[in-house]
Amino acid sequence: MSDSDKKFKLEAGYLYIIPSYTLCDLTCTSFLSQYFVQFFEESLEGESLFPANPSILKVKASEVDVINFRRLIEINPGRGINRSDNPQVYEKHVYYKEYQQLNNHQNLSVFLETQGILLQFISRFTLPEIFKKKRQQFIPEKILDAMRFVQANLHLPLTVASLAERANQNAEYFSRTFEAHTGTRPLAYITQKRVERAQHMIGASRHSYESIAELTGFKSLSNFSRTFKRVTGLSPSAYKRRINSSYSN
């Protein structure tokens, strides 16, 4: 397994995590048996624990990790990749919706235990030597509300002025406050979230690039293509080819 920085040979007794939007190649020339879980990292403020340029991380597993994986499977039956072992088949939005429906049918006890196990796995990758966490700070409710609104309304023509109006603040003051508490200006944040949504749709849906551009709020296909390449380093078509290449290895 390799990303843009390094290559890993998967070893028994280790945990690996591939953060969202990490382009990587997976190759297996013989046989490999592994525990595998795919989950969505969500937070109220829409920020990931992992860096803006994510990469594969590796840590030594403990006996508790093995027990937790077995327990996760036990309390979440029917979560296997049942239709196909080809990511081009199972990594589609229609199947993600089915998985989400299974989540929605969990009782409270199973939900809390599942979340607890996933958080334990994530905690293994937050050791000081491999994880650089930003200094925690208080984020005003008006800024959090703006971040949530952006996440839920990427298809709309979002502007700093409209977000500032929601917060009942002057646009320049809102922009400065947003940057002070998030590290980025509002327009840059909107662009990043639109590109992230587009990345997911390119990999998990059959939407055309024109449709993806519209659904993620870009003014035109050309604007979408230019912005996508500026943020990711790849054009939408090159990004899709890279994903397909990873699947076929």
PDB file of C-alpha atoms in Angstrom:
ATOM      1  CA  MET A   1       0.000   0.000   0.000  1.00  0.00           C
ATOM      2  CA  SER A   2       1.491   3.343  -1.009  1.00  0.00           C
ATOM      3  CA  ASP A   3       0.555   7.016  -1.024  1.00  0.00           C
ATOM      4  CA  SER A   4       2.406   9.952  -2.535  1.00  0.00           C
ATOM      5  CA  ASP A   5       5.012   9.925   0.251  1.00  0.00           C
ATOM      6  CA  LYS A   6       5.815   6.335   1.151  1.00  0.00           C
ATOM      7  CA  LYS A   7       5.136   2.644   0.641  1.00  0.00           C
ATOM      8  CA  PHE A   8       3.990   0.111   3.243  1.00  0.00           C
ATOM      9  CA  LYS A   9       4.081  -3.666   3.209  1.00  0.00           C
ATOM     10  CA  LEU A  10       1.075  -4.653   5.300  1.00  0.00           C
ATOM     11  CA  GLU A  11       2.249  -6.621   8.318  1.00  0.00           C
ATOM     12  CA  ALA A  12       0.460  -8.754  10.852  1.00  0.00           C
ATOM     13  CA  GLY A  13       0.117  -7.064  14.224  1.00  0.00           C
ATOM     14  CA  TYR A  14      -0.242  -3.501  12.952  1.00  0.00           C
ATOM     15  CA  LEU A  15      -3.054  -1.019  12.422  1.00  0.00           C
ATOM     16  CA  TYR A  16      -3.167   1.212   9.344  1.00  0.00           C
ATOM     17  CA  ILE A  17      -5.420   4.172   8.701  1.00  0.00           C
ATOM     18  CA  ILE A  18      -6.097   5.891   5.377  1.00  0.00           C
ATOM     19  CA  PRO A  19      -7.695   9.308   6.072  1.00  0.00           C
ATOM     20  CA  SER A  20     -10.366  10.653   3.742  1.00  0.00           C
ATOM     21  CA  TYR A  21      -9.200  11.854   0.308  1.00  0.00           C
ATOM     22  CA  THR A  22      -5.815  10.109   0.565  1.00  0.00           C
ATOM     23  CA  LEU A  23      -4.876   8.876  -2.892  1.00  0.00           C
ATOM     24  CA  CYS A  24      -3.173   5.520  -2.541  1.00  0.00           C
ATOM     25  CA  ASP A  25      -2.333   2.382  -4.507  1.00  0.00           C
ATOM     26  CA  LEU A  26      -3.170  -1.082  -3.206  1.00  0.00           C
ATOM     27  CA  THR A  27      -1.437  -4.156  -4.625  1.00  0.00           C
ATOM     28  CA  CYS A  28      -1.711  -7.818  -3.617  1.00  0.00           C
ATOM     29  CA  THR A  29       0.085 -10.492  -5.644  1.00  0.00           C
ATOM     30  CA  SER A  30      -0.872 -13.482  -3.476  1.00  0.00           C
ATOM     31  CA  PHE A  31      -3.295 -13.640  -0.553  1.00  0.00           C
ATOM     32  CA  LEU A  32      -4.066 -11.338   2.358  1.00  0.00           C
ATOM     33  CA  SER A  33      -6.535 -11.695   5.220  1.00  0.00           C
ATOM     34  CA  GLN A  34      -7.311  -8.597   7.252  1.00  0.00           C
ATOM     35  CA  TYR A  35      -9.863  -6.793   9.398  1.00  0.00           C
ATOM     36  CA  PHE A  36     -11.193  -3.788   7.505  1.00  0.00           C
ATOM     37  CA  VAL A  37     -13.567  -1.027   8.553  1.00  0.00           C
ATOM     38  CA  GLN A  38     -14.645   2.035   6.600  1.00  0.00           C
ATOM     39  CA  PHE A  39     -16.166   4.919   8.509  1.00  0.00           C
ATOM     40  CA  PHE A  40     -16.932   8.601   8.058  1.00  0.00           C
ATOM     41  CA  GLU A  41     -15.193  11.051  10.333  1.00  0.00           C
ATOM     42  CA  GLU A  42     -17.665  13.780  11.264  1.00  0.00           C
ATOM     43  CA  SER A  43     -17.468  16.724  13.650  1.00  0.00           C
ATOM     44  CA  LEU A  44     -19.749  19.644  14.380  1.00  0.00           C
ATOM     45  CA  GLU A  45     -17.201  22.095  13.032  1.00  0.00           C
ATOM     46  CA  GLY A  46     -16.491  20.009   9.942  1.00  0.00           C
ATOM     47  CA  GLU A  47     -12.772  19.698  10.668  1.00  0.00           C
ATOM     48  CA  SER A  48     -10.772  16.483  10.425  1.00  0.00           C
ATOM     49  CA  LEU A  49      -8.358  15.299  13.085  1.00  0.00           C
ATOM     50  CA  PHE A  50      -5.875  14.642  10.332  1.00  0.00           C
ATOM     51  CA  PRO A  51      -3.734  17.072   8.345  1.00  0.00           C
ATOM     52  CA  ALA A  52      -4.953  18.973   5.283  1.00  0.00           C
ATOM     53  CA  ASN A  53      -2.675  16.720   3.173  1.00  0.00           C
ATOM     54  CA  PRO A  54      -3.457  13.330   4.685  1.00  0.00           C
ATOM     55  CA  SER A  55      -1.274  10.267   4.368  1.00  0.00           C
ATOM     56  CA  ILE A  56      -1.330   6.633   5.463  1.00  0.00           C
ATOM     57  CA  LEU A  57      -0.411   6.070   9.118  1.00  0.00           C
ATOM     58  CA  LYS A  58       0.795   2.878  10.800  1.00  0.00           C
ATOM     59  CA  VAL A  59       0.955   1.858  14.477  1.00  0.00           C
ATOM     60  CA  LYS A  60       1.552  -1.337  16.424  1.00  0.00           C
ATOM     61  CA  ALA A  61      -1.699  -3.103  17.331  1.00  0.00           C
ATOM     62  CA  SER A  62      -2.471  -4.425  20.789  1.00  0.00           C
ATOM     63  CA  GLU A  63      -4.417  -7.491  21.916  1.00  0.00           C
ATOM     64  CA  VAL A  64      -7.269  -5.144  22.811  1.00  0.00           C
ATOM     65  CA  ASP A  65      -7.402  -3.919  19.191  1.00  0.00           C
ATOM     66  CA  VAL A  66      -7.934  -7.477  17.939  1.00  0.00           C
ATOM     67  CA  ILE A  67     -10.629  -8.057  20.549  1.00  0.00           C
ATOM     68  CA  ASN A  68     -12.275  -4.776  19.563  1.00  0.00           C
ATOM     69  CA  PHE A  69     -12.350  -5.684  15.874  1.00  0.00           C
ATOM     70  CA  ARG A  70     -13.971  -9.015  16.665  1.00  0.00           C
ATOM     71  CA  ARG A  71     -16.485  -7.293  18.925  1.00  0.00           C
ATOM     72  CA  LEU A  72     -17.238  -4.703  16.230  1.00  0.00           C
ATOM     73  CA  ILE A  73     -18.091  -7.490  13.797  1.00  0.00           C
ATOM     74  CA  GLU A  74     -20.158  -9.334  16.406  1.00  0.00           C
ATOM     75  CA  ILE A  75     -22.417  -6.368  17.252  1.00  0.00           C
ATOM     76  CA  ASN A  76     -22.678  -5.179  13.617  1.00  0.00           C
ATOM     77  CA  PRO A  77     -23.690  -8.271  11.599  1.00  0.00           C
ATOM     78  CA  GLY A  78     -24.261  -8.078   7.861  1.00  0.00           C
ATOM     79  CA  ARG A  79     -21.610  -5.412   7.293  1.00  0.00           C
ATOM     80  CA  GLY A  80     -19.393  -7.442   4.990  1.00  0.00           C
ATOM     81  CA  ILE A  81     -18.717  -6.520   1.354  1.00  0.00           C
ATOM     82  CA  ASN A  82     -21.322  -8.978   0.107  1.00  0.00           C
ATOM     83  CA  ARG A  83     -21.884  -8.009  -3.534  1.00  0.00           C
ATOM     84  CA  SER A  84     -18.307  -7.808  -4.752  1.00  0.00           C
ATOM     85  CA  ASP A  85     -14.735  -7.403  -3.554  1.00  0.00           C
ATOM     86  CA  ASN A  86     -14.146  -4.773  -6.248  1.00  0.00           C
ATOM     87  CA  PRO A  87     -14.096  -1.191  -4.845  1.00  0.00           C
ATOM     88  CA  GLN A  88     -15.422   0.074  -8.170  1.00  0.00           C
ATOM     89  CA  VAL A  89     -18.601  -1.842  -7.319  1.00  0.00           C
ATOM     90  CA  TYR A  90     -18.997  -1.403  -3.564  1.00  0.00           C
ATOM     91  CA  GLU A  91     -17.733   2.183  -3.247  1.00  0.00           C
ATOM     92  CA  LYS A  92     -20.898   3.670  -4.708  1.00  0.00           C
ATOM     93  CA  HIS A  93     -23.282   6.123  -3.118  1.00  0.00           C
ATOM     94  CA  VAL A  94     -26.247   3.725  -3.304  1.00  0.00           C
ATOM     95  CA  TYR A  95     -24.355   1.246  -1.135  1.00  0.00           C
ATOM     96  CA  TYR A  96     -23.196   3.947   1.286  1.00  0.00           C
ATOM     97  CA  LYS A  97     -26.883   4.766   1.787  1.00  0.00           C
ATOM     98  CA  GLU A  98     -27.581   1.135   2.632  1.00  0.00           C
ATOM     99  CA  TYR A  99     -24.768   1.116   5.197  1.00  0.00           C
ATOM    100  CA  GLN A 100     -26.146   4.341   6.688  1.00  0.00           C
ATOM    101  CA  GLN A 101     -29.577   2.749   7.016  1.00  0.00           C
ATOM    102  CA  LEU A 102     -28.001  -0.085   8.994  1.00  0.00           C
ATOM    103  CA  ASN A 103     -26.450   2.550  11.274  1.00  0.00           C
ATOM    104  CA  ASN A 104     -29.840   4.169  11.739  1.00  0.00           C
ATOM    105  CA  HIS A 105     -31.329   0.868  12.915  1.00  0.00           C
ATOM    106  CA  GLN A 106     -28.761   0.356  15.673  1.00  0.00           C
ATOM    107  CA  ASN A 107     -30.169   0.535  19.172  1.00  0.00           C
ATOM    108  CA  LEU A 108     -28.564   3.064  21.507  1.00  0.00           C
ATOM    109  CA  SER A 109     -26.405   0.488  23.267  1.00  0.00           C
ATOM    110  CA  VAL A 110     -24.891  -0.851  20.021  1.00  0.00           C
ATOM    111  CA  PHE A 111     -24.474   2.654  18.614  1.00  0.00           C
ATOM    112  CA  LEU A 112     -22.546   3.874  21.652  1.00  0.00           C
ATOM    113  CA  GLU A 113     -20.373   0.751  21.794  1.00  0.00           C
ATOM    114  CA  THR A 114     -19.614   0.975  18.056  1.00  0.00           C
ATOM    115  CA  GLN A 115     -18.645   4.642  18.324  1.00  0.00           C
ATOM    116  CA  GLY A 116     -16.505   3.878  21.364  1.00  0.00           C
ATOM    117  CA  ILE A 117     -14.593   1.149  19.526  1.00  0.00           C
ATOM    118  CA  LEU A 118     -14.013   3.390  16.505  1.00  0.00           C
ATOM    119  CA  LEU A 119     -12.741   6.166  18.769  1.00  0.00           C
ATOM    120  CA  GLN A 120     -10.349   3.701  20.398  1.00  0.00           C
ATOM    121  CA  PHE A 121      -8.954   2.806  16.975  1.00  0.00           C
ATOM    122  CA  ILE A 122      -8.532   6.495  16.073  1.00  0.00           C
ATOM    123  CA  SER A 123      -6.801   7.118  19.394  1.00  0.00           C
ATOM    124  CA  ARG A 124      -4.007   4.737  18.386  1.00  0.00           C
ATOM    125  CA  PHE A 125      -2.975   7.201  15.688  1.00  0.00           C
ATOM    126  CA  THR A 126      -2.839  10.275  17.930  1.00  0.00           C
ATOM    127  CA  LEU A 127       0.503   9.515  19.560  1.00  0.00           C
ATOM    128  CA  PRO A 128       2.651  12.672  19.861  1.00  0.00           C
ATOM    129  CA  GLU A 129       5.350  11.298  17.574  1.00  0.00           C
ATOM    130  CA  ILE A 130       2.965  10.835  14.631  1.00  0.00           C
ATOM    131  CA  PHE A 131       0.161  13.290  15.301  1.00  0.00           C
ATOM    132  CA  LYS A 132       0.504  17.056  15.438  1.00  0.00           C
ATOM    133  CA  LYS A 133      -2.703  18.470  16.872  1.00  0.00           C
ATOM    134  CA  LYS A 134      -3.620  22.095  16.541  1.00  0.00           C
ATOM    135  CA  ARG A 135      -3.952  23.979  19.778  1.00  0.00           C
ATOM    136  CA  GLN A 136      -7.525  23.657  20.958  1.00  0.00           C
ATOM    137  CA  GLN A 137      -9.425  26.884  21.173  1.00  0.00           C
ATOM    138  CA  PHE A 138     -12.934  28.078  21.738  1.00  0.00           C
ATOM    139  CA  ILE A 139     -14.890  28.593  18.512  1.00  0.00           C
ATOM    140  CA  PRO A 140     -17.815  31.020  18.790  1.00  0.00           C
ATOM    141  CA  GLU A 141     -21.249  29.559  18.117  1.00  0.00           C
ATOM    142  CA  LYS A 142     -21.782  31.929  15.176  1.00  0.00           C
ATOM    143  CA  ILE A 143     -18.650  30.585  13.467  1.00  0.00           C
ATOM    144  CA  LEU A 144     -19.663  26.969  14.173  1.00  0.00           C
ATOM    145  CA  ASP A 145     -23.106  27.716  12.760  1.00  0.00           C
ATOM    146  CA  ALA A 146     -21.532  29.128   9.592  1.00  0.00           C
ATOM    147  CA  MET A 147     -19.354  26.029   9.197  1.00  0.00           C
ATOM    148  CA  ARG A 148     -22.341  23.719   9.605  1.00  0.00           C
ATOM    149  CA  PHE A 149     -24.359  25.807   7.149  1.00  0.00           C
ATOM    150  CA  VAL A 150     -21.575  25.576   4.552  1.00  0.00           C
ATOM    151  CA  GLN A 151     -21.346  21.800   4.938  1.00  0.00           C
ATOM    152  CA  ALA A 152     -25.098  21.391   4.435  1.00  0.00           C
ATOM    153  CA  ASN A 153     -25.495  23.894   1.577  1.00  0.00           C
ATOM    154  CA  LEU A 154     -22.481  23.535  -0.720  1.00  0.00           C
ATOM    155  CA  HIS A 155     -24.811  23.572  -3.739  1.00  0.00           C
ATOM    156  CA  LEU A 156     -25.933  27.127  -2.950  1.00  0.00           C
ATOM    157  CA  PRO A 157     -24.159  30.316  -4.150  1.00  0.00           C
ATOM    158  CA  LEU A 158     -22.398  30.864  -0.803  1.00  0.00           C
ATOM    159  CA  THR A 159     -20.679  34.200  -0.157  1.00  0.00           C
ATOM    160  CA  VAL A 160     -18.921  35.853   2.750  1.00  0.00           C
ATOM    161  CA  ALA A 161     -21.660  38.492   2.757  1.00  0.00           C
ATOM    162  CA  SER A 162     -24.442  35.898   3.077  1.00  0.00           C
ATOM    163  CA  LEU A 163     -22.632  34.054   5.887  1.00  0.00           C
ATOM    164  CA  ALA A 164     -21.938  37.330   7.682  1.00  0.00           C
ATOM    165  CA  GLU A 165     -25.597  38.291   7.363  1.00  0.00           C
ATOM    166  CA  ARG A 166     -26.605  34.969   8.973  1.00  0.00           C
ATOM    167  CA  ALA A 167     -24.271  35.804  11.839  1.00  0.00           C
ATOM    168  CA  ASN A 168     -25.584  39.396  11.969  1.00  0.00           C
ATOM    169  CA  GLN A 169     -22.035  40.706  11.542  1.00  0.00           C
ATOM    170  CA  ASN A 170     -20.113  42.986   9.226  1.00  0.00           C
ATOM    171  CA  ALA A 171     -18.595  40.938   6.371  1.00  0.00           C
ATOM    172  CA  GLU A 172     -14.996  42.008   7.031  1.00  0.00           C
ATOM    173  CA  TYR A 173     -15.326  41.454  10.780  1.00  0.00           C
ATOM    174  CA  PHE A 174     -16.925  38.041  10.188  1.00  0.00           C
ATOM    175  CA  SER A 175     -14.152  37.061   7.772  1.00  0.00           C
ATOM    176  CA  ARG A 176     -11.407  38.057  10.220  1.00  0.00           C
ATOM    177  CA  THR A 177     -13.131  36.247  13.090  1.00  0.00           C
ATOM    178  CA  PHE A 178     -13.651  33.129  10.974  1.00  0.00           C
ATOM    179  CA  GLU A 179      -9.957  33.034  10.056  1.00  0.00           C
ATOM    180  CA  ALA A 180      -8.855  33.682  13.629  1.00  0.00           C
ATOM    181  CA  HIS A 181     -10.755  30.648  14.886  1.00  0.00           C
ATOM    182  CA  THR A 182     -10.372  28.239  11.950  1.00  0.00           C
ATOM    183  CA  GLY A 183      -7.059  29.221  10.382  1.00  0.00           C
ATOM    184  CA  THR A 184      -8.608  29.890   6.990  1.00  0.00           C
ATOM    185  CA  ARG A 185     -10.722  32.540   5.319  1.00  0.00           C
ATOM    186  CA  PRO A 186     -14.404  31.740   4.663  1.00  0.00           C
ATOM    187  CA  LEU A 187     -14.068  31.527   0.870  1.00  0.00           C
ATOM    188  CA  ALA A 188     -11.080  29.177   1.156  1.00  0.00           C
ATOM    189  CA  TYR A 189     -13.063  27.016   3.584  1.00  0.00           C
ATOM    190  CA  ILE A 190     -16.035  26.885   1.207  1.00  0.00           C
ATOM    191  CA  THR A 191     -13.760  25.921  -1.688  1.00  0.00           C
ATOM    192  CA  GLN A 192     -12.046  23.175   0.325  1.00  0.00           C
ATOM    193  CA  LYS A 193     -15.359  21.636   1.368  1.00  0.00           C
ATOM    194  CA  ARG A 194     -16.703  21.788  -2.194  1.00  0.00           C
ATOM    195  CA  VAL A 195     -13.642  20.014  -3.533  1.00  0.00           C
ATOM    196  CA  GLU A 196     -13.832  17.376  -0.792  1.00  0.00           C
ATOM    197  CA  ARG A 197     -17.488  16.727  -1.677  1.00  0.00           C
ATOM    198  CA  ALA A 198     -16.543  16.514  -5.366  1.00  0.00           C
ATOM    199  CA  GLN A 199     -13.772  14.020  -4.564  1.00  0.00           C
ATOM    200  CA  HIS A 200     -16.284  11.810  -2.797  1.00  0.00           C
ATOM    201  CA  MET A 201     -18.788  12.062  -5.655  1.00  0.00           C
ATOM    202  CA  ILE A 202     -16.170  11.263  -8.313  1.00  0.00           C
ATOM    203  CA  GLY A 203     -15.240   8.094  -6.450  1.00  0.00           C
ATOM    204  CA  ALA A 204     -18.661   7.008  -5.220  1.00  0.00           C
ATOM    205  CA  SER A 205     -21.207   8.047  -7.862  1.00  0.00           C
ATOM    206  CA  ARG A 206     -21.840   7.994 -11.594  1.00  0.00           C
ATOM    207  CA  HIS A 207     -22.580  11.701 -11.851  1.00  0.00           C
ATOM    208  CA  SER A 208     -21.033  13.516 -14.792  1.00  0.00           C
ATOM    209  CA  TYR A 209     -18.467  16.224 -14.091  1.00  0.00           C
ATOM    210  CA  GLU A 210     -21.074  18.807 -15.114  1.00  0.00           C
ATOM    211  CA  SER A 211     -23.513  17.415 -12.560  1.00  0.00           C
ATOM    212  CA  ILE A 212     -20.863  17.254  -9.840  1.00  0.00           C
ATOM    213  CA  ALA A 213     -19.900  20.865 -10.534  1.00  0.00           C
ATOM    214  CA  GLU A 214     -23.536  21.919 -10.181  1.00  0.00           C
ATOM    215  CA  LEU A 215     -24.206  19.859  -7.057  1.00  0.00           C
ATOM    216  CA  THR A 216     -21.110  21.215  -5.316  1.00  0.00           C
ATOM    217  CA  GLY A 217     -21.864  24.839  -6.111  1.00  0.00           C
ATOM    218  CA  PHE A 218     -19.294  25.703  -8.765  1.00  0.00           C
ATOM    219  CA  LYS A 219     -20.297  28.384 -11.272  1.00  0.00           C
ATOM    220  CA  SER A 220     -19.311  26.336 -14.315  1.00  0.00           C
ATOM    221  CA  LEU A 221     -17.540  23.164 -15.368  1.00  0.00           C
ATOM    222  CA  SER A 222     -14.403  25.141 -16.257  1.00  0.00           C
ATOM    223  CA  ASN A 223     -14.409  26.851 -12.849  1.00  0.00           C
ATOM    224  CA  PHE A 224     -14.847  23.456 -11.177  1.00  0.00           C
ATOM    225  CA  SER A 225     -11.990  21.889 -13.162  1.00  0.00           C
ATOM    226  CA  ARG A 226      -9.573  24.757 -12.488  1.00  0.00           C
ATOM    227  CA  THR A 227     -10.364  24.875  -8.781  1.00  0.00           C
ATOM    228  CA  PHE A 228     -10.238  21.093  -8.358  1.00  0.00           C
ATOM    229  CA  LYS A 229      -6.790  20.936  -9.955  1.00  0.00           C
ATOM    230  CA  ARG A 230      -5.514  23.878  -7.912  1.00  0.00           C
ATOM    231  CA  VAL A 231      -6.565  22.225  -4.650  1.00  0.00           C
ATOM    232  CA  THR A 232      -5.705  18.573  -5.376  1.00  0.00           C
ATOM    233  CA  GLY A 233      -2.960  18.891  -7.993  1.00  0.00           C
ATOM    234  CA  LEU A 234      -5.001  16.761 -10.405  1.00  0.00           C
ATOM    235  CA  SER A 235      -7.792  17.494 -12.859  1.00  0.00           C
ATOM    236  CA  PRO A 236     -11.116  15.717 -12.123  1.00  0.00           C
ATOM    237  CA  SER A 237     -10.491  13.227 -14.940  1.00  0.00           C
ATOM    238  CA  ALA A 238      -6.908  12.565 -13.786  1.00  0.00           C
ATOM    239  CA  TYR A 239      -8.197  12.096 -10.234  1.00  0.00           C
ATOM    240  CA  LYS A 240     -10.745   9.545 -11.446  1.00  0.00           C
ATOM    241  CA  ARG A 241      -8.094   7.710 -13.483  1.00  0.00           C
ATOM    242  CA  ARG A 242      -5.883   7.597 -10.401  1.00  0.00           C
ATOM    243  CA  ILE A 243      -8.707   6.080  -8.362  1.00  0.00           C
ATOM    244  CA  ASN A 244      -9.483   3.509 -11.074  1.00  0.00           C
ATOM    245  CA  SER A 245      -5.801   2.662 -11.349  1.00  0.00           C
ATOM    246  CA  SER A 246      -5.652   2.053  -7.625  1.00  0.00           C
ATOM    247  CA  TYR A 247      -8.690  -0.244  -7.855  1.00  0.00           C
ATOM    248  CA  SER A 248      -7.226  -2.296 -10.692  1.00  0.00           C
ATOM    249  CA  ASN A 249      -3.875  -2.975  -8.985  1.00  0.00           C
TER     250      ASN A 249
END
